[in-house]
Amino acid sequence: RAVNAAKRAERKQQLREKKRHEELQRLEKERQAEIRSYKSLMVSEKMSSNKQIATTSKSLQKLEEDFM
């Protein structure tokens, strides 16, 4: 009986470790997919239109210098 209980406990531990490992892999895969996507870059608050740029007093050359 003690041997059986020990084996069951060991199997449970292995199953927990396997599930944890799979969850970590899933999270890493999601993180990599998000890095490859442009979601964080293509935010409308960070974008400006040509009309908005034209209304500012900066010249195109100054904007390009700021960009670099």
Tab-separated table of N, CA and C in Angstrom:
chain	number	residue	atom	x	y	z
A	1	ARG	N	0.813	-1.206	0.000
A	1	ARG	CA	0.000	0.000	0.000
A	1	ARG	C	0.854	1.266	0.000
A	2	ALA	N	1.883	1.274	0.801
A	2	ALA	CA	2.744	2.456	0.876
A	2	ALA	C	3.428	2.705	-0.466
A	3	VAL	N	3.796	1.616	-1.125
A	3	VAL	CA	4.441	1.736	-2.433
A	3	VAL	C	3.445	2.304	-3.442
A	4	ASN	N	2.202	1.816	-3.384
A	4	ASN	CA	1.159	2.315	-4.275
A	4	ASN	C	0.912	3.801	-4.054
A	5	ALA	N	0.823	4.209	-2.804
A	5	ALA	CA	0.588	5.617	-2.473
A	5	ALA	C	1.747	6.476	-2.958
A	6	ALA	N	2.951	5.978	-2.800
A	6	ALA	CA	4.131	6.724	-3.243
A	6	ALA	C	4.121	6.876	-4.765
A	7	LYS	N	3.745	5.802	-5.457
A	7	LYS	CA	3.683	5.869	-6.922
A	7	LYS	C	2.614	6.855	-7.375
A	8	ARG	N	1.447	6.827	-6.697
A	8	ARG	CA	0.379	7.764	-7.045
A	8	ARG	C	0.810	9.206	-6.799
A	9	ALA	N	1.466	9.429	-5.682
A	9	ALA	CA	1.942	10.775	-5.366
A	9	ALA	C	2.958	11.237	-6.404
A	10	GLU	N	3.823	10.319	-6.808
A	10	GLU	CA	4.829	10.657	-7.821
A	10	GLU	C	4.158	10.973	-9.158
A	11	ARG	N	3.142	10.181	-9.539
A	11	ARG	CA	2.418	10.441	-10.785
A	11	ARG	C	1.707	11.790	-10.736
A	12	LYS	N	1.102	12.090	-9.580
A	12	LYS	CA	0.424	13.379	-9.423
A	12	LYS	C	1.415	14.523	-9.580
A	13	GLN	N	2.579	14.374	-8.967
A	13	GLN	CA	3.613	15.404	-9.061
A	13	GLN	C	4.071	15.574	-10.505
A	14	GLN	N	4.266	14.463	-11.199
A	14	GLN	CA	4.686	14.528	-12.604
A	14	GLN	C	3.613	15.197	-13.457
A	15	LEU	N	2.343	14.873	-13.177
A	15	LEU	CA	1.246	15.479	-13.925
A	15	LEU	C	1.192	16.982	-13.676
A	16	ARG	N	1.375	17.391	-12.412
A	16	ARG	CA	1.395	18.826	-12.087
A	16	ARG	C	2.527	19.529	-12.818
A	17	GLU	N	3.701	18.913	-12.820
A	17	GLU	CA	4.856	19.503	-13.501
A	17	GLU	C	4.612	19.595	-15.011
A	18	LYS	N	3.989	18.559	-15.565
A	18	LYS	CA	3.696	18.560	-16.999
A	18	LYS	C	2.711	19.675	-17.336
A	19	LYS	N	1.658	19.822	-16.533
A	19	LYS	CA	0.675	20.880	-16.768
A	19	LYS	C	1.318	22.252	-16.636
A	20	ARG	N	2.161	22.418	-15.631
A	20	ARG	CA	2.857	23.698	-15.430
A	20	ARG	C	3.744	24.010	-16.632
A	21	HIS	N	4.463	23.003	-17.103
A	21	HIS	CA	5.347	23.178	-18.256
A	21	HIS	C	4.536	23.558	-19.501
A	22	GLU	N	3.400	22.879	-19.708
A	22	GLU	CA	2.549	23.186	-20.858
A	22	GLU	C	1.999	24.605	-20.769
A	23	GLU	N	1.617	25.025	-19.565
A	23	GLU	CA	1.101	26.385	-19.377
A	23	GLU	C	2.192	27.417	-19.673
A	24	LEU	N	3.404	27.152	-19.215
A	24	LEU	CA	4.516	28.061	-19.500
A	24	LEU	C	4.791	28.130	-21.004
A	25	GLN	N	4.715	26.994	-21.674
A	25	GLN	CA	4.918	26.980	-23.128
A	25	GLN	C	3.834	27.788	-23.828
A	26	ARG	N	2.588	27.627	-23.381
A	26	ARG	CA	1.472	28.361	-23.982
A	26	ARG	C	1.659	29.865	-23.796
A	27	LEU	N	2.051	30.272	-22.580
A	27	LEU	CA	2.265	31.693	-22.315
A	27	LEU	C	3.408	32.252	-23.157
A	28	GLU	N	4.465	31.481	-23.296
A	28	GLU	CA	5.605	31.920	-24.108
A	28	GLU	C	5.194	32.043	-25.574
A	29	LYS	N	4.394	31.103	-26.046
A	29	LYS	CA	3.919	31.146	-27.428
A	29	LYS	C	3.057	32.388	-27.652
A	30	GLU	N	2.184	32.700	-26.699
A	30	GLU	CA	1.351	33.905	-26.800
A	30	GLU	C	2.214	35.162	-26.805
A	31	ARG	N	3.223	35.184	-25.941
A	31	ARG	CA	4.111	36.345	-25.860
A	31	ARG	C	4.855	36.542	-27.179
A	32	GLN	N	5.355	35.450	-27.751
A	32	GLN	CA	6.064	35.536	-29.027
A	32	GLN	C	5.131	36.014	-30.142
A	33	ALA	N	3.888	35.544	-30.133
A	33	ALA	CA	2.922	35.972	-31.151
A	33	ALA	C	2.637	37.460	-31.012
A	34	GLU	N	2.539	37.942	-29.786
A	34	GLU	CA	2.280	39.367	-29.570
A	34	GLU	C	3.468	40.211	-30.006
A	35	ILE	N	4.665	39.706	-29.775
A	35	ILE	CA	5.868	40.423	-30.208
A	35	ILE	C	5.881	40.537	-31.731
A	36	ARG	N	5.484	39.456	-32.425
A	36	ARG	CA	5.479	39.465	-33.889
A	36	ARG	C	4.363	40.329	-34.467
A	37	SER	N	3.316	40.541	-33.702
A	37	SER	CA	2.211	41.356	-34.213
A	37	SER	C	2.554	42.835	-34.034
A	38	TYR	N	1.791	43.674	-34.664
A	38	TYR	CA	2.032	45.112	-34.585
A	38	TYR	C	1.045	45.800	-33.653
A	39	LYS	N	0.373	45.028	-32.793
A	39	LYS	CA	-0.651	45.598	-31.913
A	39	LYS	C	-0.118	46.740	-31.061
A	40	SER	N	1.055	46.570	-30.507
A	40	SER	CA	1.590	47.609	-29.624
A	40	SER	C	2.068	48.838	-30.397
A	41	LEU	N	2.354	48.669	-31.677
A	41	LEU	CA	2.829	49.795	-32.482
A	41	LEU	C	1.705	50.537	-33.179
A	42	MET	N	0.724	49.806	-33.631
A	42	MET	CA	-0.357	50.398	-34.412
A	42	MET	C	-1.483	50.891	-33.499
A	43	VAL	N	-1.156	51.847	-32.649
A	43	VAL	CA	-2.128	52.429	-31.730
A	43	VAL	C	-2.483	53.811	-32.257
A	44	SER	N	-3.760	54.078	-32.387
A	44	SER	CA	-4.191	55.330	-33.015
A	44	SER	C	-3.684	56.563	-32.265
A	45	GLU	N	-3.495	56.466	-30.950
A	45	GLU	CA	-2.993	57.624	-30.190
A	45	GLU	C	-1.566	57.991	-30.595
A	46	LYS	N	-0.816	57.014	-31.087
A	46	LYS	CA	0.574	57.259	-31.473
A	46	LYS	C	0.706	57.721	-32.924
A	47	MET	N	-0.389	57.686	-33.664
A	47	MET	CA	-0.349	58.029	-35.089
A	47	MET	C	-0.749	59.481	-35.312
A	48	SER	N	-0.262	60.025	-36.406
A	48	SER	CA	-0.662	61.381	-36.788
A	48	SER	C	-0.918	61.395	-38.290
A	49	SER	N	-1.861	62.193	-38.684
A	49	SER	CA	-2.202	62.275	-40.105
A	49	SER	C	-1.386	63.386	-40.758
A	50	ASN	N	-1.397	63.404	-42.061
A	50	ASN	CA	-0.695	64.456	-42.791
A	50	ASN	C	-1.299	65.818	-42.482
A	51	LYS	N	-2.619	65.863	-42.299
A	51	LYS	CA	-3.277	67.129	-41.967
A	51	LYS	C	-2.810	67.645	-40.608
A	52	GLN	N	-2.682	66.741	-39.650
A	52	GLN	CA	-2.203	67.157	-38.328
A	52	GLN	C	-0.777	67.693	-38.415
A	53	ILE	N	0.039	67.036	-39.202
A	53	ILE	CA	1.425	67.479	-39.359
A	53	ILE	C	1.463	68.843	-40.039
A	54	ALA	N	0.612	69.039	-41.032
A	54	ALA	CA	0.583	70.308	-41.766
A	54	ALA	C	0.144	71.461	-40.869
A	55	THR	N	-0.702	71.194	-39.888
A	55	THR	CA	-1.179	72.268	-39.011
A	55	THR	C	-0.145	72.666	-37.966
A	56	THR	N	0.833	71.826	-37.719
A	56	THR	CA	1.880	72.203	-36.760
A	56	THR	C	2.858	73.142	-37.444
A	57	SER	N	3.601	73.861	-36.652
A	57	SER	CA	4.532	74.838	-37.221
A	57	SER	C	5.849	74.197	-37.657
A	58	LYS	N	6.028	72.924	-37.370
A	58	LYS	CA	7.280	72.269	-37.739
A	58	LYS	C	7.325	71.994	-39.235
A	59	SER	N	8.496	72.111	-39.780
A	59	SER	CA	8.669	71.771	-41.190
A	59	SER	C	8.882	70.261	-41.302
A	60	LEU	N	8.772	69.770	-42.499
A	60	LEU	CA	8.960	68.343	-42.733
A	60	LEU	C	10.363	67.910	-42.331
A	61	GLN	N	11.338	68.748	-42.609
A	61	GLN	CA	12.714	68.410	-42.265
A	61	GLN	C	12.876	68.295	-40.747
A	62	LYS	N	12.267	69.204	-39.986
A	62	LYS	CA	12.350	69.130	-38.526
A	62	LYS	C	11.668	67.869	-38.005
A	63	LEU	N	10.557	67.503	-38.621
A	63	LEU	CA	9.872	66.274	-38.219
A	63	LEU	C	10.745	65.055	-38.471
A	64	GLU	N	11.416	65.038	-39.612
A	64	GLU	CA	12.303	63.924	-39.924
A	64	GLU	C	13.476	63.876	-38.954
A	65	GLU	N	13.992	65.027	-38.564
A	65	GLU	CA	15.083	65.068	-37.590
A	65	GLU	C	14.609	64.545	-36.234
A	66	ASP	N	13.392	64.920	-35.848
A	66	ASP	CA	12.830	64.420	-34.593
A	66	ASP	C	12.635	62.912	-34.641
A	67	PHE	N	12.285	62.418	-35.817
A	67	PHE	CA	12.050	60.985	-35.991
A	67	PHE	C	13.326	60.196	-35.767
A	68	MET	N	14.420	60.704	-36.266
A	68	MET	CA	15.699	60.014	-36.132
A	68	MET	C	16.176	60.177	-34.725
